[in-house]
């Protein structure tokens, strides 16, 4: 089976690596920069912008690929699924219209509102700087300012955490008032990802990502510094009831999209806040999370290629998807200065002997075999284990062996950090 993977980051290396576990699958790749990990498992790599739809579809047709798996959100917004499916190539990823769940924050909230879906925070959509500013000035409490369009995961500003009222006003003005303003949610965040075939939804293990750049959840927001999951596939601060309610919210979204004749197919990513009032939707993404894909795909025990076929046929069932009962800890290494002033071109050396899984992201491999940093996240190590402690030690052993101008968060996946999350949730309930 010939499968095209679009995208060249850590998430896409995890997708390509999971697909390559089926010896009958041939992987083709479209990416803007050569990812050494994808390069190693792909039969053929085509270097082009992932949003250059015509070019990517041309490559797919020439090579006779049978399915495509879309990693990042930008090509979804550019309509790559619509174009590939018109060329007869079924995709794991939603159409441009269905991807608005992620690419248009106003659409997402209005869809939840119209369908009276559970878990929607109080929100208002603005298209005028004067009106947005007036609302922020008058609102009694903290707000979240979200740009309506895509921002690479770094565009949200939270009053009382990252900015004060004056900062929120300045930010809304800088976006010309094209914003969604939402009530600030208090609680613990978690990610629920699911495979969706247009109608059926099969959940994956819960994961918690860490957006802040430095240990102790300090510093600016990043694309995600690392993440962990537990052997029982839920998180200790998320009850069974909260998990089932979150899953029901995701199911109701898929049903609402089907009713609106814009069926959703691919990976649905729900970022939830577990609040004292139950789970609330922070946002939906129309693709795997990065780094969360690396957690779940490292322990996927069923065949991802078969899941691709099932999603395409609309015949996915829970029995087609299983995961090892293992904890996972993912630690991303990032270049110096990341995310505000990332430095590129620094040489790094990787440890030779370690038991972690390595996923390459934004790193250049020279012909000599040496590696140079680029301006985004460099590479990630995922530790697996029967307990969180074992998984964390494994990831830490590998990450600490990297030499050069990169850094990572040492606290991700540690028992101390998990205990803080549990205590925080107890305080709120
Ligand atoms: N981990 C956050 C994201 O992928 O958007």
Short mmCIF file of C-alpha atoms and ligand atoms in Angstrom, two decimals:
data_model
loop_
_atom_site.label_atom_id
_atom_site.label_comp_id
_atom_site.label_asym_id
_atom_site.label_seq_id
_atom_site.Cartn_x
_atom_site.Cartn_y
_atom_site.Cartn_z
CA UNK A 1 0.00 0.00 0.00
CA UNK A 2 1.41 3.42 -0.96
CA UNK A 3 0.75 6.15 1.61
CA UNK A 4 1.80 9.79 1.30
CA UNK A 5 2.70 11.58 4.55
CA UNK A 6 2.46 15.37 4.29
CA UNK A 7 4.64 17.33 6.72
CA UNK A 8 8.17 17.07 8.09
CA UNK A 9 8.08 17.59 11.86
CA UNK A 10 8.26 15.30 14.89
CA UNK A 11 4.56 14.49 14.57
CA UNK A 12 4.98 13.40 10.95
CA UNK A 13 8.06 11.32 11.82
CA UNK A 14 5.88 9.52 14.40
CA UNK A 15 3.14 8.97 11.76
CA UNK A 16 5.64 7.69 9.16
CA UNK A 17 7.33 5.48 11.72
CA UNK A 18 4.00 3.90 12.83
CA UNK A 19 2.99 3.32 9.18
CA UNK A 20 6.38 1.74 8.44
CA UNK A 21 5.73 -1.01 11.01
CA UNK A 22 3.59 -2.64 8.29
CA UNK A 23 6.11 -4.24 5.88
CA UNK A 24 3.63 -3.93 2.98
CA UNK A 25 3.34 -0.14 3.33
CA UNK A 26 5.49 2.13 1.14
CA UNK A 27 5.82 5.67 2.46
CA UNK A 28 6.02 8.74 0.24
CA UNK A 29 6.71 12.11 1.77
CA UNK A 30 6.07 15.77 0.97
CA UNK A 31 7.90 18.18 3.26
CA UNK A 32 9.54 21.56 3.06
CA UNK A 33 12.81 20.47 4.70
CA UNK A 34 14.28 16.97 4.81
CA UNK A 35 13.49 15.26 8.10
CA UNK A 36 16.20 12.60 8.57
CA UNK A 37 13.79 10.22 10.33
CA UNK A 38 11.14 10.34 7.60
CA UNK A 39 13.86 10.18 4.96
CA UNK A 40 15.08 6.90 6.47
CA UNK A 41 11.66 5.15 6.21
CA UNK A 42 10.32 6.76 3.00
CA UNK A 43 10.59 5.20 -0.45
CA UNK A 44 10.60 8.69 -2.00
CA UNK A 45 10.73 12.25 -0.62
CA UNK A 46 9.51 15.33 -2.49
CA UNK A 47 10.77 18.64 -1.09
CA UNK A 48 8.17 21.39 -1.52
CA UNK A 49 6.04 23.71 0.62
CA UNK A 50 3.34 21.63 2.27
CA UNK A 51 0.80 24.30 1.29
CA UNK A 52 1.78 24.06 -2.39
CA UNK A 53 -1.25 21.90 -3.10
CA UNK A 54 -0.77 21.62 -6.86
CA UNK A 55 2.83 20.49 -6.51
CA UNK A 56 2.02 17.97 -3.74
CA UNK A 57 -0.92 16.50 -5.68
CA UNK A 58 1.24 16.26 -8.82
CA UNK A 59 3.82 14.21 -6.89
CA UNK A 60 1.12 11.98 -5.39
CA UNK A 61 -0.37 11.26 -8.83
CA UNK A 62 3.00 10.61 -10.45
CA UNK A 63 3.91 8.09 -7.77
CA UNK A 64 0.47 6.45 -7.78
CA UNK A 65 -0.07 6.89 -4.02
CA UNK A 66 -3.27 5.30 -2.73
CA UNK A 67 -3.85 7.24 0.50
CA UNK A 68 -2.55 10.45 2.10
CA UNK A 69 -2.03 11.29 5.77
CA UNK A 70 -1.93 15.03 6.43
CA UNK A 71 0.17 16.03 9.46
CA UNK A 72 0.01 19.84 9.89
CA UNK A 73 -2.94 22.25 9.81
CA UNK A 74 -1.61 24.68 7.15
CA UNK A 75 -2.09 22.29 4.17
CA UNK A 76 -5.58 21.43 5.46
CA UNK A 77 -6.43 25.13 5.37
CA UNK A 78 -4.92 25.35 1.88
CA UNK A 79 -7.37 22.65 0.70
CA UNK A 80 -4.96 19.76 0.16
CA UNK A 81 -7.59 17.16 1.11
CA UNK A 82 -10.14 18.54 -1.35
CA UNK A 83 -7.52 18.47 -4.13
CA UNK A 84 -6.17 14.98 -3.32
CA UNK A 85 -9.66 13.50 -3.03
CA UNK A 86 -10.65 15.08 -6.36
CA UNK A 87 -7.63 13.23 -7.77
CA UNK A 88 -9.02 9.98 -6.31
CA UNK A 89 -6.69 9.78 -3.30
CA UNK A 90 -8.54 9.33 0.03
CA UNK A 91 -7.07 11.31 2.90
CA UNK A 92 -6.62 11.08 6.66
CA UNK A 93 -7.51 14.68 7.31
CA UNK A 94 -10.64 16.80 6.91
CA UNK A 95 -11.64 18.93 3.94
CA UNK A 96 -10.92 22.66 4.02
CA UNK A 97 -14.52 23.27 5.16
CA UNK A 98 -14.41 20.69 7.98
CA UNK A 99 -10.92 21.83 9.07
CA UNK A 100 -12.50 25.17 10.06
CA UNK A 101 -13.00 23.50 13.44
CA UNK A 102 -9.32 24.44 13.89
CA UNK A 103 -8.60 27.10 11.28
CA UNK A 104 -11.51 29.41 12.19
CA UNK A 105 -12.00 29.87 15.94
CA UNK A 106 -15.24 31.81 15.36
CA UNK A 107 -16.69 28.97 13.26
CA UNK A 108 -15.80 26.44 15.97
CA UNK A 109 -17.56 28.34 18.78
CA UNK A 110 -20.60 29.22 16.64
CA UNK A 111 -20.95 25.57 15.57
CA UNK A 112 -20.87 24.47 19.23
CA UNK A 113 -23.35 27.18 20.15
CA UNK A 114 -25.86 26.54 17.33
CA UNK A 115 -25.85 22.82 18.14
CA UNK A 116 -26.00 23.52 21.89
CA UNK A 117 -22.99 21.31 22.53
CA UNK A 118 -21.74 20.67 26.04
CA UNK A 119 -18.40 22.20 27.12
CA UNK A 120 -18.51 25.52 25.22
CA UNK A 121 -17.10 28.40 27.32
CA UNK A 122 -18.75 31.85 27.26
CA UNK A 123 -17.43 33.64 24.19
CA UNK A 124 -17.97 36.59 21.85
CA UNK A 125 -16.73 36.95 18.26
CA UNK A 126 -15.42 40.36 17.12
CA UNK A 127 -14.51 41.90 13.77
CA UNK A 128 -13.86 45.41 15.07
CA UNK A 129 -10.99 46.68 17.22
CA UNK A 130 -13.17 49.35 18.87
CA UNK A 131 -15.84 46.82 19.88
CA UNK A 132 -13.32 44.25 21.14
CA UNK A 133 -11.47 46.89 23.17
CA UNK A 134 -14.74 48.19 24.62
CA UNK A 135 -15.73 44.66 25.67
CA UNK A 136 -12.37 44.01 27.37
CA UNK A 137 -12.59 47.34 29.22
CA UNK A 138 -16.11 46.63 30.49
CA UNK A 139 -15.74 42.90 31.31
CA UNK A 140 -15.56 42.08 34.99
CA UNK A 141 -12.94 39.30 35.10
CA UNK A 142 -10.16 37.74 33.07
CA UNK A 143 -10.53 36.97 29.38
CA UNK A 144 -8.70 34.90 26.81
CA UNK A 145 -7.86 36.68 23.54
CA UNK A 146 -7.77 34.33 20.53
CA UNK A 147 -6.95 35.36 16.97
CA UNK A 148 -9.68 33.96 14.67
CA UNK A 149 -7.17 32.35 12.27
CA UNK A 150 -4.16 30.04 12.59
CA UNK A 151 -1.12 31.11 14.61
CA UNK A 152 0.98 27.95 14.92
CA UNK A 153 -0.35 27.33 18.42
CA UNK A 154 1.25 30.45 19.90
CA UNK A 155 -1.43 33.11 19.37
CA UNK A 156 -3.58 32.93 22.50
CA UNK A 157 -3.06 35.50 25.29
CA UNK A 158 -4.55 34.84 28.72
CA UNK A 159 -5.34 37.75 31.03
CA UNK A 160 -4.10 37.19 34.57
CA UNK A 161 -1.46 34.76 33.30
CA UNK A 162 0.44 36.23 30.34
CA UNK A 163 -1.00 39.74 30.02
CA UNK A 164 -2.90 42.30 32.12
CA UNK A 165 -6.01 44.15 30.86
CA UNK A 166 -3.90 46.77 29.05
CA UNK A 167 -1.87 44.00 27.39
CA UNK A 168 -5.06 42.21 26.28
CA UNK A 169 -6.36 45.46 24.77
CA UNK A 170 -3.08 46.12 22.95
CA UNK A 171 -3.09 42.55 21.63
CA UNK A 172 -6.71 42.74 20.39
CA UNK A 173 -5.85 46.04 18.65
CA UNK A 174 -2.77 44.48 17.01
CA UNK A 175 -5.13 41.88 15.48
CA UNK A 176 -7.46 44.64 14.18
CA UNK A 177 -10.16 43.25 16.46
CA UNK A 178 -10.41 39.95 14.48
CA UNK A 179 -10.67 37.96 17.71
CA UNK A 180 -12.73 35.62 19.81
CA UNK A 181 -12.86 36.70 23.45
CA UNK A 182 -13.62 33.94 25.94
CA UNK A 183 -14.01 33.54 29.68
CA UNK A 184 -10.74 32.40 31.29
CA UNK A 185 -11.03 28.77 32.36
CA UNK A 186 -9.36 27.52 35.55
CA UNK A 187 -8.32 23.90 35.87
CA UNK A 188 -5.97 21.33 34.40
CA UNK A 189 -5.54 20.90 30.66
CA UNK A 190 -5.57 17.57 28.88
CA UNK A 191 -5.59 16.34 25.28
CA UNK A 192 -8.00 13.76 23.88
CA UNK A 193 -7.20 12.66 20.32
CA UNK A 194 -9.44 10.35 18.28
CA UNK A 195 -9.50 8.58 14.93
CA UNK A 196 -12.68 9.61 13.07
CA UNK A 197 -14.15 8.05 9.91
CA UNK A 198 -16.88 10.64 9.32
CA UNK A 199 -19.22 8.97 11.75
CA UNK A 200 -17.42 6.64 14.19
CA UNK A 201 -14.88 7.99 16.63
CA UNK A 202 -12.25 5.87 18.42
CA UNK A 203 -10.36 7.58 21.27
CA UNK A 204 -6.64 7.39 22.01
CA UNK A 205 -4.90 7.60 25.42
CA UNK A 206 -5.17 10.97 27.20
CA UNK A 207 -2.01 13.09 27.11
CA UNK A 208 -0.92 16.27 28.88
CA UNK A 209 1.26 18.70 26.90
CA UNK A 210 3.40 21.53 28.35
CA UNK A 211 3.20 24.81 26.43
CA UNK A 212 5.50 26.97 28.53
CA UNK A 213 9.19 27.17 27.59
CA UNK A 214 10.78 26.55 31.00
CA UNK A 215 10.55 24.24 34.01
CA UNK A 216 7.76 25.02 36.45
CA UNK A 217 5.48 26.24 33.61
CA UNK A 218 7.29 29.56 33.26
CA UNK A 219 8.35 31.57 30.21
CA UNK A 220 6.65 32.19 26.89
CA UNK A 221 4.28 29.81 25.11
CA UNK A 222 5.81 27.37 22.66
CA UNK A 223 4.49 24.78 20.22
CA UNK A 224 4.78 22.30 23.14
CA UNK A 225 7.90 21.27 25.10
CA UNK A 226 6.87 17.71 25.88
CA UNK A 227 4.07 15.52 27.12
CA UNK A 228 3.22 12.37 29.04
CA UNK A 229 0.56 9.67 29.24
CA UNK A 230 -0.19 6.97 31.81
CA UNK A 231 -0.31 3.14 31.52
CA UNK A 232 -4.11 3.11 32.08
CA UNK A 233 -4.52 5.69 29.27
CA UNK A 234 -6.27 8.25 31.45
CA UNK A 235 -4.75 10.91 33.71
CA UNK A 236 -4.91 10.88 37.53
CA UNK A 237 -6.64 14.29 37.63
CA UNK A 238 -9.30 13.26 35.08
CA UNK A 239 -12.11 11.06 36.41
CA UNK A 240 -13.83 8.38 34.30
CA UNK A 241 -16.91 10.65 34.29
CA UNK A 242 -14.93 13.62 32.94
CA UNK A 243 -13.27 11.41 30.31
CA UNK A 244 -16.64 10.05 29.12
CA UNK A 245 -18.15 13.54 29.04
CA UNK A 246 -15.21 14.81 26.95
CA UNK A 247 -15.56 11.88 24.57
CA UNK A 248 -19.30 12.58 24.27
CA UNK A 249 -18.48 16.23 23.37
CA UNK A 250 -16.14 15.03 20.60
CA UNK A 251 -18.81 12.60 19.36
CA UNK A 252 -21.39 15.38 19.30
CA UNK A 253 -19.02 17.54 17.21
CA UNK A 254 -18.59 14.75 14.65
CA UNK A 255 -22.39 14.27 14.52
CA UNK A 256 -22.95 18.04 14.12
CA UNK A 257 -20.45 18.20 11.24
CA UNK A 258 -22.20 15.27 9.55
CA UNK A 259 -25.61 16.99 9.95
CA UNK A 260 -24.10 20.14 8.42
CA UNK A 261 -23.06 18.03 5.40
CA UNK A 262 -19.41 18.66 6.15
CA UNK A 263 -18.46 15.25 7.55
CA UNK A 264 -15.27 15.11 9.60
CA UNK A 265 -12.64 12.51 8.74
CA UNK A 266 -9.13 12.11 10.07
CA UNK A 267 -7.75 12.88 13.52
CA UNK A 268 -9.80 15.06 15.86
CA UNK A 269 -7.80 16.68 18.67
CA UNK A 270 -9.70 18.03 21.64
CA UNK A 271 -7.87 20.27 24.08
CA UNK A 272 -9.91 20.35 27.26
CA UNK A 273 -9.74 22.20 30.56
CA UNK A 274 -10.91 20.06 33.45
CA UNK A 275 -12.73 22.69 35.52
CA UNK A 276 -14.80 22.56 38.72
CA UNK A 277 -17.85 22.55 36.40
CA UNK A 278 -16.55 19.66 34.28
CA UNK A 279 -14.64 19.54 30.98
CA UNK A 280 -14.66 22.66 28.79
CA UNK A 281 -13.30 22.83 25.25
CA UNK A 282 -10.25 25.08 24.92
CA UNK A 283 -9.99 24.28 21.22
CA UNK A 284 -10.25 21.59 18.59
CA UNK A 285 -7.46 20.81 16.16
CA UNK A 286 -8.00 19.03 12.86
CA UNK A 287 -4.88 16.83 13.14
CA UNK A 288 -2.63 15.04 15.62
CA UNK A 289 -1.00 17.17 18.31
CA UNK A 290 2.71 17.78 18.21
CA UNK A 291 4.11 16.40 20.57
CA UNK A 292 1.04 14.33 21.58
CA UNK A 293 1.21 12.21 18.38
CA UNK A 294 4.57 10.88 19.56
CA UNK A 295 3.11 9.64 22.87
CA UNK A 296 0.19 7.73 21.41
CA UNK A 297 1.76 6.44 18.19
CA UNK A 298 4.75 5.03 20.10
CA UNK A 299 2.39 2.65 21.92
CA UNK A 300 -0.12 1.98 19.10
CA UNK A 301 -0.19 -1.82 18.90
CA UNK A 302 -2.56 -2.08 15.95
CA UNK A 303 -1.66 -1.44 12.33
CA UNK A 304 -1.88 2.27 11.43
CA UNK A 305 -2.08 1.38 7.73
CA UNK A 306 -5.20 -0.67 8.39
CA UNK A 307 -6.68 2.22 10.39
CA UNK A 308 -5.98 4.48 7.37
CA UNK A 309 -7.99 2.10 5.13
CA UNK A 310 -10.84 1.82 7.65
CA UNK A 311 -11.12 5.61 8.04
CA UNK A 312 -11.17 5.99 4.26
CA UNK A 313 -13.92 3.37 3.89
CA UNK A 314 -15.93 4.73 6.84
CA UNK A 315 -15.71 1.35 8.59
CA UNK A 316 -13.63 2.15 11.69
CA UNK A 317 -14.51 0.35 14.94
CA UNK A 318 -12.93 0.27 18.42
CA UNK A 319 -11.74 -3.29 17.73
CA UNK A 320 -9.34 -1.93 15.07
CA UNK A 321 -7.44 0.26 17.53
CA UNK A 322 -5.39 -0.80 20.56
CA UNK A 323 -2.53 0.62 22.58
CA UNK A 324 0.10 -0.99 24.85
CA UNK A 325 -0.61 -0.49 28.56
CA UNK A 326 2.53 1.64 28.97
CA UNK A 327 3.34 5.11 30.25
CA UNK A 328 5.03 7.50 27.80
CA UNK A 329 7.12 10.63 28.40
CA UNK A 330 8.15 12.86 25.49
CA UNK A 331 10.85 15.52 25.93
CA UNK A 332 11.44 17.98 23.09
CA UNK A 333 14.89 19.51 22.65
CA UNK A 334 14.77 23.05 21.28
CA UNK A 335 17.42 25.48 19.97
CA UNK A 336 18.86 28.21 22.15
CA UNK A 337 16.61 31.28 22.26
CA UNK A 338 13.47 29.29 21.33
CA UNK A 339 10.70 30.42 20.96
CA UNK A 340 11.32 34.20 20.85
CA UNK A 341 14.77 34.39 19.19
CA UNK A 342 15.72 30.85 18.15
CA UNK A 343 19.28 30.32 16.99
CA UNK A 344 19.88 28.06 13.97
CA UNK A 345 22.95 26.33 12.58
CA UNK A 346 24.46 25.06 15.85
CA UNK A 347 26.03 21.58 15.74
CA UNK A 348 24.65 18.94 18.10
CA UNK A 349 25.69 15.37 18.82
CA UNK A 350 23.24 12.65 19.85
CA UNK A 351 23.86 9.89 22.39
CA UNK A 352 24.51 6.46 20.87
CA UNK A 353 23.18 4.12 23.53
CA UNK A 354 19.82 4.79 25.15
CA UNK A 355 16.51 2.95 25.30
CA UNK A 356 14.26 5.89 24.21
CA UNK A 357 12.48 6.36 20.88
CA UNK A 358 13.97 9.22 18.82
CA UNK A 359 11.79 11.44 16.61
CA UNK A 360 13.51 14.06 14.47
CA UNK A 361 11.80 17.41 13.94
CA UNK A 362 13.52 20.60 12.72
CA UNK A 363 17.12 19.46 12.33
CA UNK A 364 19.45 19.26 9.38
CA UNK A 365 21.52 16.13 8.85
CA UNK A 366 24.75 16.87 7.01
CA UNK A 367 26.31 14.42 4.53
CA UNK A 368 29.00 13.78 7.19
CA UNK A 369 26.26 12.49 9.54
CA UNK A 370 26.46 15.49 11.92
CA UNK A 371 23.34 17.49 12.90
CA UNK A 372 22.61 21.24 12.88
CA UNK A 373 19.77 22.99 14.71
CA UNK A 374 17.08 24.96 12.82
CA UNK A 375 14.81 27.68 14.21
CA UNK A 376 12.00 25.41 15.47
CA UNK A 377 11.87 22.41 17.82
CA UNK A 378 14.86 20.13 17.09
CA UNK A 379 14.05 16.54 18.04
CA UNK A 380 12.25 14.59 20.73
CA UNK A 381 12.89 11.49 22.83
CA UNK A 382 10.00 9.34 24.02
CA UNK A 383 10.54 7.03 26.99
CA UNK A 384 8.17 4.08 27.45
CA UNK A 385 7.68 2.12 30.65
CA UNK A 386 5.33 0.18 32.88
CA UNK A 387 5.30 3.22 35.17
CA UNK A 388 5.61 6.96 34.60
CA UNK A 389 8.87 6.93 36.57
CA UNK A 390 10.50 4.41 34.21
CA UNK A 391 9.26 6.28 31.12
CA UNK A 392 10.55 9.60 32.50
CA UNK A 393 13.98 8.20 33.41
CA UNK A 394 14.30 6.71 29.92
CA UNK A 395 13.45 9.98 28.15
CA UNK A 396 15.68 11.93 30.56
CA UNK A 397 18.66 9.61 30.01
CA UNK A 398 18.47 10.17 26.24
CA UNK A 399 17.73 13.92 26.35
CA UNK A 400 20.54 14.64 28.80
CA UNK A 401 22.99 12.89 26.45
CA UNK A 402 22.51 15.43 23.64
CA UNK A 403 25.49 17.81 23.42
CA UNK A 404 25.31 21.27 21.86
CA UNK A 405 23.24 24.46 21.93
CA UNK A 406 19.86 22.90 22.74
CA UNK A 407 17.80 22.65 25.92
CA UNK A 408 14.74 20.84 27.22
CA UNK A 409 12.40 20.80 30.22
CA UNK A 410 13.60 18.43 32.90
CA UNK A 411 10.35 18.47 34.86
CA UNK A 412 8.05 16.92 32.23
CA UNK A 413 6.78 13.50 33.31
CA UNK A 414 8.27 13.72 36.81
CA UNK A 415 6.25 12.51 39.78
CA UNK A 416 6.67 15.94 41.46
CA UNK A 417 5.02 17.74 38.54
CA UNK A 418 2.20 15.17 38.37
CA UNK A 419 1.53 15.57 42.12
CA UNK A 420 1.24 19.35 41.60
CA UNK A 421 -1.38 18.77 38.87
CA UNK A 422 -3.35 16.41 41.13
CA UNK A 423 -3.19 18.84 44.08
CA UNK A 424 -4.28 21.75 41.86
CA UNK A 425 -7.32 19.80 40.66
CA UNK A 426 -8.25 18.80 44.24
CA UNK A 427 -8.06 22.46 45.29
CA UNK A 428 -10.56 23.42 42.57
CA UNK A 429 -13.13 20.66 43.23
N1 LIG B 1 0.37 20.32 21.30
C1 LIG B 1 -0.41 21.36 20.79
C2 LIG B 1 -0.73 21.28 19.35
O1 LIG B 1 -0.32 20.38 18.65
O2 LIG B 1 -1.42 22.16 18.86
#
